[in-house]
Amino acid sequence: MTYQVNEKGYYGDFGGAYIPEMLYPNVEELRSKYLEVMREESFQREFNDLLKEYVGRPTPLYFAERFSKKYNTKVYLKREDLCHTGAHKVNNTIGQILMAKRLGKNRIIAETGAGQHGVATATVCALMGLECIVYMGEVDIKRQAPNVARMKMLGAKVVPALSGSRTLKDATNEAIRDWINNPVNTHYIIGSVVGPHPYPDMVARFQSVISEEVRKQLMEKEHREDPDYVVACVGGGSNAAGIYYHYLDNPKVGIIAVEAAGKGILTGESAATSALGKEGIIHGSKTLLMQTEDGQITEPYSISAGLDYPGIGPMHANLFKSGRAEFISVTDDDAMKAGLALAKLEGIIPAIETSHALAIFEDRKFREQDVVVVNLSGRGDKDLSSYIEYFGL
Ligand SMILES: *Cc1c(COP(=O)(O)O)cnc(C)c1O
C-alpha cells in the first residue's frame, strides 16, 4: 500500500492519461523517458546546482516563535517564499526546462492564470536561452498586468486566449492545441501536479526537494526527521506534494491540506474541491473536480489567484478519498486575517495562497509538544494590492 504513483500513473483510483489521440506521441515520449532522465547523474548534478546557485536553496526551516506561542504548539515555516521569483513554482520549472533540453526541445509553451507559473517559466527560458510562449486568457491579461510585464521583460511571448470565459481553462486549451501542432521541438511545462501522467509524478518529484530538506533540517533542530504534521495550501497541489512527498507513506506524520473556501463552501463562490468536487476528468487526468450535473467544469472562486482552480491533482484526490490527509477549507476573510497576523507576529508577509494554510490554527488545535511544519509557499509582494484593498491600508 503506497500513496505514491503506481506504474500505470494512478494514485488509487485517480490519475492516468486521458488524452486525445493526437497528443499521445508527446505524452508518451515524456512518459517513457522522464524517470531515466531524472536518474542520470549529470541531470541530478545540474538540477541541484541550479537549485542552490540560482534558486537559493536550501530554503530555511524557520521556527516561528511568536506564532507558536500564540497557538501553543511548535510551528516551523518552510521558507519557499525566499526562492528566486518568490515561490516554490520555480523548483518545478527548473526541473522541466532541464528535462526539455535532455529531450532535445528548443521551444517551450505554458499556460498561466494569474501569471505566476508564466513568470516562473519565462524565467527559466531566459536562463537557458529558449523560446517561450505563454498562453493566458484575455481577461487574465488585463487583470494581471504586472506579471504580463514581467514575462515580456524576460523575453516571453504572451498570447491571449480569446475563446470561452477567456481565463485559465481557455489558455490551457490553446496550449494543448499548440503542442499537438508542434510535437517534435516543443515541451509543454505544466505548473502543478495536474495533467496527464507523467506530469503529476514528475512535478511532485521536482518539488520533493522541499520535504527532503525538511527531514535534514528537522534532524538538526529537533533531533528527529519526522514532524507530527505537515501543512500546505492546495491549488493544483504542487507545493503540498513537495512538502508531503517523503512523508506520504509514513503514518506517524499527519498530512493537512488546506483549500480555499472563497466566500464560503455553500455560497457558489468557492474553490474547495474536496468538499464540492466529484470524480471526473480534467486536463487529462481522472481526479476530483467541481462540475455541473452534466459534467461541465464549474468556474471556481477564491481571493487568491493560485487557489482559484476547479480541480486538485490526483495524488491529493487519493489522499482525500483514502482519508490519509485531513482536508480543511478556509474562507477569504480568514485567510486575509491570518496573512496580516503573520506579518505582525513574524515580520513575514505571505502570499494569500499561503495565508490559507496559516489560518487553520484558529480552529484546528494541536498539542503543545507537536511539531507542525507549514509550507510557506510564497511571499506576499504580488498580493500587496489585494491586502491594501481588503484592509484599507
Ligand atoms: C501557485 C501558488 C500556489 C498554488 O499552487 P500549488 O500547485 O497548489 O502549489 C500556492 N502558493 C503560491 C505562493 C503560489 O504561487
PDB file of N, CA and C in Angstrom, residues 133-211:
ATOM      1  N   ILE A 133       6.611  30.655 -25.137  1.00  0.00           N
ATOM      2  CA  ILE A 133       5.280  31.165 -25.475  1.00  0.00           C
ATOM      3  C   ILE A 133       4.338  30.848 -24.322  1.00  0.00           C
ATOM      4  N   VAL A 134       3.722  31.880 -23.759  1.00  0.00           N
ATOM      5  CA  VAL A 134       2.815  31.671 -22.628  1.00  0.00           C
ATOM      6  C   VAL A 134       1.395  32.031 -23.046  1.00  0.00           C
ATOM      7  N   TYR A 135       0.487  31.087 -22.951  1.00  0.00           N
ATOM      8  CA  TYR A 135      -0.926  31.331 -23.232  1.00  0.00           C
ATOM      9  C   TYR A 135      -1.612  31.803 -21.969  1.00  0.00           C
ATOM     10  N   MET A 136      -2.421  32.849 -22.137  1.00  0.00           N
ATOM     11  CA  MET A 136      -3.077  33.454 -20.984  1.00  0.00           C
ATOM     12  C   MET A 136      -4.418  34.007 -21.444  1.00  0.00           C
ATOM     13  N   GLY A 137      -5.469  33.760 -20.662  1.00  0.00           N
ATOM     14  CA  GLY A 137      -6.786  34.276 -21.034  1.00  0.00           C
ATOM     15  C   GLY A 137      -6.759  35.794 -21.173  1.00  0.00           C
ATOM     16  N   GLU A 138      -7.534  36.304 -22.132  1.00  0.00           N
ATOM     17  CA  GLU A 138      -7.531  37.751 -22.375  1.00  0.00           C
ATOM     18  C   GLU A 138      -7.968  38.509 -21.120  1.00  0.00           C
ATOM     19  N   VAL A 139      -8.928  37.933 -20.386  1.00  0.00           N
ATOM     20  CA  VAL A 139      -9.404  38.571 -19.158  1.00  0.00           C
ATOM     21  C   VAL A 139      -8.272  38.621 -18.124  1.00  0.00           C
ATOM     22  N   ASP A 140      -7.535  37.516 -18.005  1.00  0.00           N
ATOM     23  CA  ASP A 140      -6.434  37.464 -17.040  1.00  0.00           C
ATOM     24  C   ASP A 140      -5.299  38.426 -17.420  1.00  0.00           C
ATOM     25  N   ILE A 141      -5.066  38.588 -18.712  1.00  0.00           N
ATOM     26  CA  ILE A 141      -4.015  39.522 -19.153  1.00  0.00           C
ATOM     27  C   ILE A 141      -4.314  40.925 -18.626  1.00  0.00           C
ATOM     28  N   LYS A 142      -5.606  41.292 -18.689  1.00  0.00           N
ATOM     29  CA  LYS A 142      -5.990  42.616 -18.191  1.00  0.00           C
ATOM     30  C   LYS A 142      -5.850  42.705 -16.674  1.00  0.00           C
ATOM     31  N   ARG A 143      -6.239  41.581 -15.981  1.00  0.00           N
ATOM     32  CA  ARG A 143      -6.226  41.606 -14.513  1.00  0.00           C
ATOM     33  C   ARG A 143      -4.832  41.539 -13.915  1.00  0.00           C
ATOM     34  N   GLN A 144      -3.881  40.982 -14.660  1.00  0.00           N
ATOM     35  CA  GLN A 144      -2.571  40.657 -14.082  1.00  0.00           C
ATOM     36  C   GLN A 144      -1.447  41.391 -14.808  1.00  0.00           C
ATOM     37  N   ALA A 145      -1.649  42.677 -15.021  1.00  0.00           N
ATOM     38  CA  ALA A 145      -0.697  43.440 -15.835  1.00  0.00           C
ATOM     39  C   ALA A 145       0.761  43.341 -15.357  1.00  0.00           C
ATOM     40  N   PRO A 146       1.042  43.399 -14.039  1.00  0.00           N
ATOM     41  CA  PRO A 146       2.460  43.332 -13.636  1.00  0.00           C
ATOM     42  C   PRO A 146       3.139  42.026 -14.064  1.00  0.00           C
ATOM     43  N   ASN A 147       2.432  40.895 -13.941  1.00  0.00           N
ATOM     44  CA  ASN A 147       3.041  39.631 -14.358  1.00  0.00           C
ATOM     45  C   ASN A 147       3.207  39.541 -15.867  1.00  0.00           C
ATOM     46  N   VAL A 148       2.289  40.153 -16.615  1.00  0.00           N
ATOM     47  CA  VAL A 148       2.446  40.185 -18.069  1.00  0.00           C
ATOM     48  C   VAL A 148       3.704  40.975 -18.420  1.00  0.00           C
ATOM     49  N   ALA A 149       3.890  42.086 -17.721  1.00  0.00           N
ATOM     50  CA  ALA A 149       5.090  42.897 -17.961  1.00  0.00           C
ATOM     51  C   ALA A 149       6.362  42.115 -17.618  1.00  0.00           C
ATOM     52  N   ARG A 150       6.327  41.381 -16.514  1.00  0.00           N
ATOM     53  CA  ARG A 150       7.490  40.573 -16.135  1.00  0.00           C
ATOM     54  C   ARG A 150       7.819  39.564 -17.228  1.00  0.00           C
ATOM     55  N   MET A 151       6.803  38.854 -17.685  1.00  0.00           N
ATOM     56  CA  MET A 151       7.040  37.841 -18.727  1.00  0.00           C
ATOM     57  C   MET A 151       7.646  38.479 -19.970  1.00  0.00           C
ATOM     58  N   LYS A 152       7.128  39.641 -20.337  1.00  0.00           N
ATOM     59  CA  LYS A 152       7.660  40.322 -21.531  1.00  0.00           C
ATOM     60  C   LYS A 152       9.112  40.731 -21.319  1.00  0.00           C
ATOM     61  N   MET A 153       9.395  41.263 -20.144  1.00  0.00           N
ATOM     62  CA  MET A 153      10.792  41.641 -19.847  1.00  0.00           C
ATOM     63  C   MET A 153      11.727  40.456 -19.944  1.00  0.00           C
ATOM     64  N   LEU A 154      11.204  39.290 -19.559  1.00  0.00           N
ATOM     65  CA  LEU A 154      12.006  38.070 -19.562  1.00  0.00           C
ATOM     66  C   LEU A 154      12.102  37.452 -20.962  1.00  0.00           C
ATOM     67  N   GLY A 155      11.460  38.097 -21.923  1.00  0.00           N
ATOM     68  CA  GLY A 155      11.611  37.654 -23.312  1.00  0.00           C
ATOM     69  C   GLY A 155      10.537  36.699 -23.794  1.00  0.00           C
ATOM     70  N   ALA A 156       9.501  36.461 -22.991  1.00  0.00           N
ATOM     71  CA  ALA A 156       8.453  35.532 -23.413  1.00  0.00           C
ATOM     72  C   ALA A 156       7.430  36.243 -24.289  1.00  0.00           C
ATOM     73  N   LYS A 157       6.775  35.458 -25.136  1.00  0.00           N
ATOM     74  CA  LYS A 157       5.660  35.977 -25.915  1.00  0.00           C
ATOM     75  C   LYS A 157       4.381  35.566 -25.194  1.00  0.00           C
ATOM     76  N   VAL A 158       3.540  36.544 -24.846  1.00  0.00           N
ATOM     77  CA  VAL A 158       2.293  36.246 -24.144  1.00  0.00           C
ATOM     78  C   VAL A 158       1.156  36.279 -25.164  1.00  0.00           C
ATOM     79  N   VAL A 159       0.522  35.127 -25.374  1.00  0.00           N
ATOM     80  CA  VAL A 159      -0.526  35.010 -26.391  1.00  0.00           C
ATOM     81  C   VAL A 159      -1.897  34.953 -25.716  1.00  0.00           C
ATOM     82  N   PRO A 160      -2.807  35.877 -26.042  1.00  0.00           N
ATOM     83  CA  PRO A 160      -4.119  35.869 -25.390  1.00  0.00           C
ATOM     84  C   PRO A 160      -5.008  34.731 -25.894  1.00  0.00           C
ATOM     85  N   ALA A 161      -5.698  34.074 -24.948  1.00  0.00           N
ATOM     86  CA  ALA A 161      -6.720  33.094 -25.307  1.00  0.00           C
ATOM     87  C   ALA A 161      -8.045  33.833 -25.384  1.00  0.00           C
ATOM     88  N   LEU A 162      -8.678  33.755 -26.559  1.00  0.00           N
ATOM     89  CA  LEU A 162      -9.843  34.598 -26.833  1.00  0.00           C
ATOM     90  C   LEU A 162     -11.168  33.840 -26.776  1.00  0.00           C
ATOM     91  N   SER A 163     -11.096  32.545 -26.496  1.00  0.00           N
ATOM     92  CA  SER A 163     -12.333  31.747 -26.502  1.00  0.00           C
ATOM     93  C   SER A 163     -12.915  31.613 -25.096  1.00  0.00           C
ATOM     94  N   GLY A 164     -14.146  31.126 -25.004  1.00  0.00           N
ATOM     95  CA  GLY A 164     -14.804  30.796 -23.739  1.00  0.00           C
ATOM     96  C   GLY A 164     -14.836  31.955 -22.764  1.00  0.00           C
ATOM     97  N   SER A 165     -14.502  31.660 -21.501  1.00  0.00           N
ATOM     98  CA  SER A 165     -14.521  32.709 -20.485  1.00  0.00           C
ATOM     99  C   SER A 165     -13.221  33.529 -20.515  1.00  0.00           C
ATOM    100  N   ARG A 166     -12.333  33.195 -21.435  1.00  0.00           N
ATOM    101  CA  ARG A 166     -11.038  33.879 -21.627  1.00  0.00           C
ATOM    102  C   ARG A 166     -10.224  33.915 -20.330  1.00  0.00           C
ATOM    103  N   THR A 167     -10.229  32.749 -19.632  1.00  0.00           N
ATOM    104  CA  THR A 167      -9.422  32.615 -18.407  1.00  0.00           C
ATOM    105  C   THR A 167      -8.548  31.354 -18.517  1.00  0.00           C
ATOM    106  N   LEU A 168      -8.176  30.798 -17.363  1.00  0.00           N
ATOM    107  CA  LEU A 168      -7.169  29.734 -17.338  1.00  0.00           C
ATOM    108  C   LEU A 168      -7.507  28.523 -18.197  1.00  0.00           C
ATOM    109  N   LYS A 169      -8.741  28.023 -18.113  1.00  0.00           N
ATOM    110  CA  LYS A 169      -9.037  26.790 -18.850  1.00  0.00           C
ATOM    111  C   LYS A 169      -8.957  27.007 -20.362  1.00  0.00           C
ATOM    112  N   ASP A 170      -9.257  28.218 -20.799  1.00  0.00           N
ATOM    113  CA  ASP A 170      -9.164  28.524 -22.222  1.00  0.00           C
ATOM    114  C   ASP A 170      -7.703  28.637 -22.655  1.00  0.00           C
ATOM    115  N   ALA A 171      -6.878  29.176 -21.773  1.00  0.00           N
ATOM    116  CA  ALA A 171      -5.440  29.236 -22.045  1.00  0.00           C
ATOM    117  C   ALA A 171      -4.864  27.815 -22.134  1.00  0.00           C
ATOM    118  N   THR A 172      -5.358  26.919 -21.261  1.00  0.00           N
ATOM    119  CA  THR A 172      -4.905  25.525 -21.302  1.00  0.00           C
ATOM    120  C   THR A 172      -5.263  24.886 -22.638  1.00  0.00           C
ATOM    121  N   ASN A 173      -6.488  25.132 -23.104  1.00  0.00           N
ATOM    122  CA  ASN A 173      -6.890  24.582 -24.405  1.00  0.00           C
ATOM    123  C   ASN A 173      -5.963  25.057 -25.524  1.00  0.00           C
ATOM    124  N   GLU A 174      -5.608  26.344 -25.492  1.00  0.00           N
ATOM    125  CA  GLU A 174      -4.710  26.887 -26.524  1.00  0.00           C
ATOM    126  C   GLU A 174      -3.329  26.231 -26.459  1.00  0.00           C
ATOM    127  N   ALA A 175      -2.843  26.031 -25.242  1.00  0.00           N
ATOM    128  CA  ALA A 175      -1.521  25.409 -25.089  1.00  0.00           C
ATOM    129  C   ALA A 175      -1.533  23.978 -25.633  1.00  0.00           C
ATOM    130  N   ILE A 176      -2.615  23.253 -25.340  1.00  0.00           N
ATOM    131  CA  ILE A 176      -2.721  21.870 -25.830  1.00  0.00           C
ATOM    132  C   ILE A 176      -2.769  21.860 -27.356  1.00  0.00           C
ATOM    133  N   ARG A 177      -3.540  22.788 -27.920  1.00  0.00           N
ATOM    134  CA  ARG A 177      -3.615  22.887 -29.383  1.00  0.00           C
ATOM    135  C   ARG A 177      -2.224  23.145 -29.980  1.00  0.00           C
ATOM    136  N   ASP A 178      -1.487  24.039 -29.371  1.00  0.00           N
ATOM    137  CA  ASP A 178      -0.122  24.341 -29.828  1.00  0.00           C
ATOM    138  C   ASP A 178       0.752  23.089 -29.780  1.00  0.00           C
ATOM    139  N   TRP A 179       0.639  22.334 -28.680  1.00  0.00           N
ATOM    140  CA  TRP A 179       1.502  21.160 -28.501  1.00  0.00           C
ATOM    141  C   TRP A 179       1.204  20.088 -29.559  1.00  0.00           C
ATOM    142  N   ILE A 180      -0.093  19.934 -29.852  1.00  0.00           N
ATOM    143  CA  ILE A 180      -0.479  18.970 -30.894  1.00  0.00           C
ATOM    144  C   ILE A 180       0.148  19.367 -32.229  1.00  0.00           C
ATOM    145  N   ASN A 181       0.171  20.676 -32.489  1.00  0.00           N
ATOM    146  CA  ASN A 181       0.707  21.153 -33.767  1.00  0.00           C
ATOM    147  C   ASN A 181       2.229  21.171 -33.823  1.00  0.00           C
ATOM    148  N   ASN A 182       2.880  21.111 -32.657  1.00  0.00           N
ATOM    149  CA  ASN A 182       4.350  21.185 -32.617  1.00  0.00           C
ATOM    150  C   ASN A 182       4.925  20.057 -31.761  1.00  0.00           C
ATOM    151  N   PRO A 183       4.723  18.815 -32.173  1.00  0.00           N
ATOM    152  CA  PRO A 183       5.087  17.699 -31.297  1.00  0.00           C
ATOM    153  C   PRO A 183       6.596  17.467 -31.193  1.00  0.00           C
ATOM    154  N   VAL A 184       7.353  17.908 -32.175  1.00  0.00           N
ATOM    155  CA  VAL A 184       8.758  17.488 -32.217  1.00  0.00           C
ATOM    156  C   VAL A 184       9.671  18.391 -31.399  1.00  0.00           C
ATOM    157  N   ASN A 185       9.516  19.728 -31.568  1.00  0.00           N
ATOM    158  CA  ASN A 185      10.511  20.625 -30.972  1.00  0.00           C
ATOM    159  C   ASN A 185      10.032  21.294 -29.676  1.00  0.00           C
ATOM    160  N   THR A 186       8.793  20.983 -29.245  1.00  0.00           N
ATOM    161  CA  THR A 186       8.191  21.766 -28.159  1.00  0.00           C
ATOM    162  C   THR A 186       7.954  20.930 -26.903  1.00  0.00           C
ATOM    163  N   HIS A 187       8.273  21.512 -25.743  1.00  0.00           N
ATOM    164  CA  HIS A 187       7.900  20.917 -24.457  1.00  0.00           C
ATOM    165  C   HIS A 187       6.873  21.830 -23.784  1.00  0.00           C
ATOM    166  N   TYR A 188       5.870  21.187 -23.208  1.00  0.00           N
ATOM    167  CA  TYR A 188       4.795  21.907 -22.517  1.00  0.00           C
ATOM    168  C   TYR A 188       5.089  21.827 -21.021  1.00  0.00           C
ATOM    169  N   ILE A 189       5.386  22.965 -20.401  1.00  0.00           N
ATOM    170  CA  ILE A 189       5.662  22.990 -18.960  1.00  0.00           C
ATOM    171  C   ILE A 189       4.353  23.222 -18.209  1.00  0.00           C
ATOM    172  N   ILE A 190       3.885  22.174 -17.522  1.00  0.00           N
ATOM    173  CA  ILE A 190       2.687  22.306 -16.687  1.00  0.00           C
ATOM    174  C   ILE A 190       3.131  22.724 -15.290  1.00  0.00           C
ATOM    175  N   GLY A 191       2.332  23.588 -14.640  1.00  0.00           N
ATOM    176  CA  GLY A 191       2.792  24.274 -13.439  1.00  0.00           C
ATOM    177  C   GLY A 191       2.420  23.656 -12.110  1.00  0.00           C
ATOM    178  N   SER A 192       1.646  22.550 -12.122  1.00  0.00           N
ATOM    179  CA  SER A 192       1.298  21.944 -10.841  1.00  0.00           C
ATOM    180  C   SER A 192       1.217  20.424 -11.019  1.00  0.00           C
ATOM    181  N   VAL A 193       0.802  19.721  -9.968  1.00  0.00           N
ATOM    182  CA  VAL A 193       0.750  18.256 -10.040  1.00  0.00           C
ATOM    183  C   VAL A 193      -0.575  17.814 -10.677  1.00  0.00           C
ATOM    184  N   VAL A 194      -0.833  18.362 -11.857  1.00  0.00           N
ATOM    185  CA  VAL A 194      -2.062  18.087 -12.595  1.00  0.00           C
ATOM    186  C   VAL A 194      -1.684  17.684 -14.022  1.00  0.00           C
ATOM    187  N   GLY A 195      -2.689  17.357 -14.831  1.00  0.00           N
ATOM    188  CA  GLY A 195      -2.415  16.945 -16.203  1.00  0.00           C
ATOM    189  C   GLY A 195      -2.253  15.441 -16.290  1.00  0.00           C
ATOM    190  N   PRO A 196      -2.034  14.955 -17.533  1.00  0.00           N
ATOM    191  CA  PRO A 196      -1.903  13.510 -17.733  1.00  0.00           C
ATOM    192  C   PRO A 196      -0.607  12.978 -17.121  1.00  0.00           C
ATOM    193  N   HIS A 197      -0.621  11.703 -16.708  1.00  0.00           N
ATOM    194  CA  HIS A 197       0.616  11.041 -16.314  1.00  0.00           C
ATOM    195  C   HIS A 197       1.601  11.168 -17.473  1.00  0.00           C
ATOM    196  N   PRO A 198       2.871  11.529 -17.286  1.00  0.00           N
ATOM    197  CA  PRO A 198       3.586  11.531 -16.016  1.00  0.00           C
ATOM    198  C   PRO A 198       3.677  12.886 -15.312  1.00  0.00           C
ATOM    199  N   TYR A 199       2.928  13.902 -15.766  1.00  0.00           N
ATOM    200  CA  TYR A 199       3.130  15.229 -15.166  1.00  0.00           C
ATOM    201  C   TYR A 199       2.964  15.256 -13.645  1.00  0.00           C
ATOM    202  N   PRO A 200       1.869  14.713 -13.093  1.00  0.00           N
ATOM    203  CA  PRO A 200       1.727  14.837 -11.631  1.00  0.00           C
ATOM    204  C   PRO A 200       2.922  14.248 -10.879  1.00  0.00           C
ATOM    205  N   ASP A 201       3.389  13.107 -11.331  1.00  0.00           N
ATOM    206  CA  ASP A 201       4.525  12.477 -10.653  1.00  0.00           C
ATOM    207  C   ASP A 201       5.830  13.235 -10.903  1.00  0.00           C
ATOM    208  N   MET A 202       6.024  13.686 -12.130  1.00  0.00           N
ATOM    209  CA  MET A 202       7.257  14.409 -12.443  1.00  0.00           C
ATOM    210  C   MET A 202       7.333  15.714 -11.633  1.00  0.00           C
ATOM    211  N   VAL A 203       6.238  16.453 -11.599  1.00  0.00           N
ATOM    212  CA  VAL A 203       6.231  17.723 -10.859  1.00  0.00           C
ATOM    213  C   VAL A 203       6.410  17.461  -9.358  1.00  0.00           C
ATOM    214  N   ALA A 204       5.757  16.411  -8.843  1.00  0.00           N
ATOM    215  CA  ALA A 204       5.909  16.068  -7.417  1.00  0.00           C
ATOM    216  C   ALA A 204       7.379  15.746  -7.107  1.00  0.00           C
ATOM    217  N   ARG A 205       8.030  15.037  -7.996  1.00  0.00           N
ATOM    218  CA  ARG A 205       9.443  14.697  -7.761  1.00  0.00           C
ATOM    219  C   ARG A 205      10.322  15.946  -7.745  1.00  0.00           C
ATOM    220  N   PHE A 206      10.054  16.882  -8.667  1.00  0.00           N
ATOM    221  CA  PHE A 206      10.848  18.116  -8.666  1.00  0.00           C
ATOM    222  C   PHE A 206      10.599  18.914  -7.380  1.00  0.00           C
ATOM    223  N   GLN A 207       9.357  18.923  -6.931  1.00  0.00           N
ATOM    224  CA  GLN A 207       9.039  19.682  -5.711  1.00  0.00           C
ATOM    225  C   GLN A 207       9.442  18.932  -4.442  1.00  0.00           C
ATOM    226  N   SER A 208       9.762  17.651  -4.551  1.00  0.00           N
ATOM    227  CA  SER A 208      10.048  16.851  -3.354  1.00  0.00           C
ATOM    228  C   SER A 208      11.319  17.299  -2.637  1.00  0.00           C
ATOM    229  N   VAL A 209      12.092  18.156  -3.304  1.00  0.00           N
ATOM    230  CA  VAL A 209      13.260  18.733  -2.634  1.00  0.00           C
ATOM    231  C   VAL A 209      12.841  19.430  -1.335  1.00  0.00           C
ATOM    232  N   ILE A 210      11.596  19.893  -1.284  1.00  0.00           N
ATOM    233  CA  ILE A 210      11.120  20.606  -0.093  1.00  0.00           C
ATOM    234  C   ILE A 210      11.131  19.683   1.124  1.00  0.00           C
ATOM    235  N   SER A 211      10.487  18.513   1.029  1.00  0.00           N
ATOM    236  CA  SER A 211      10.462  17.615   2.201  1.00  0.00           C
ATOM    237  C   SER A 211      11.807  16.928   2.421  1.00  0.00           C
TER     238      SER A 211
END
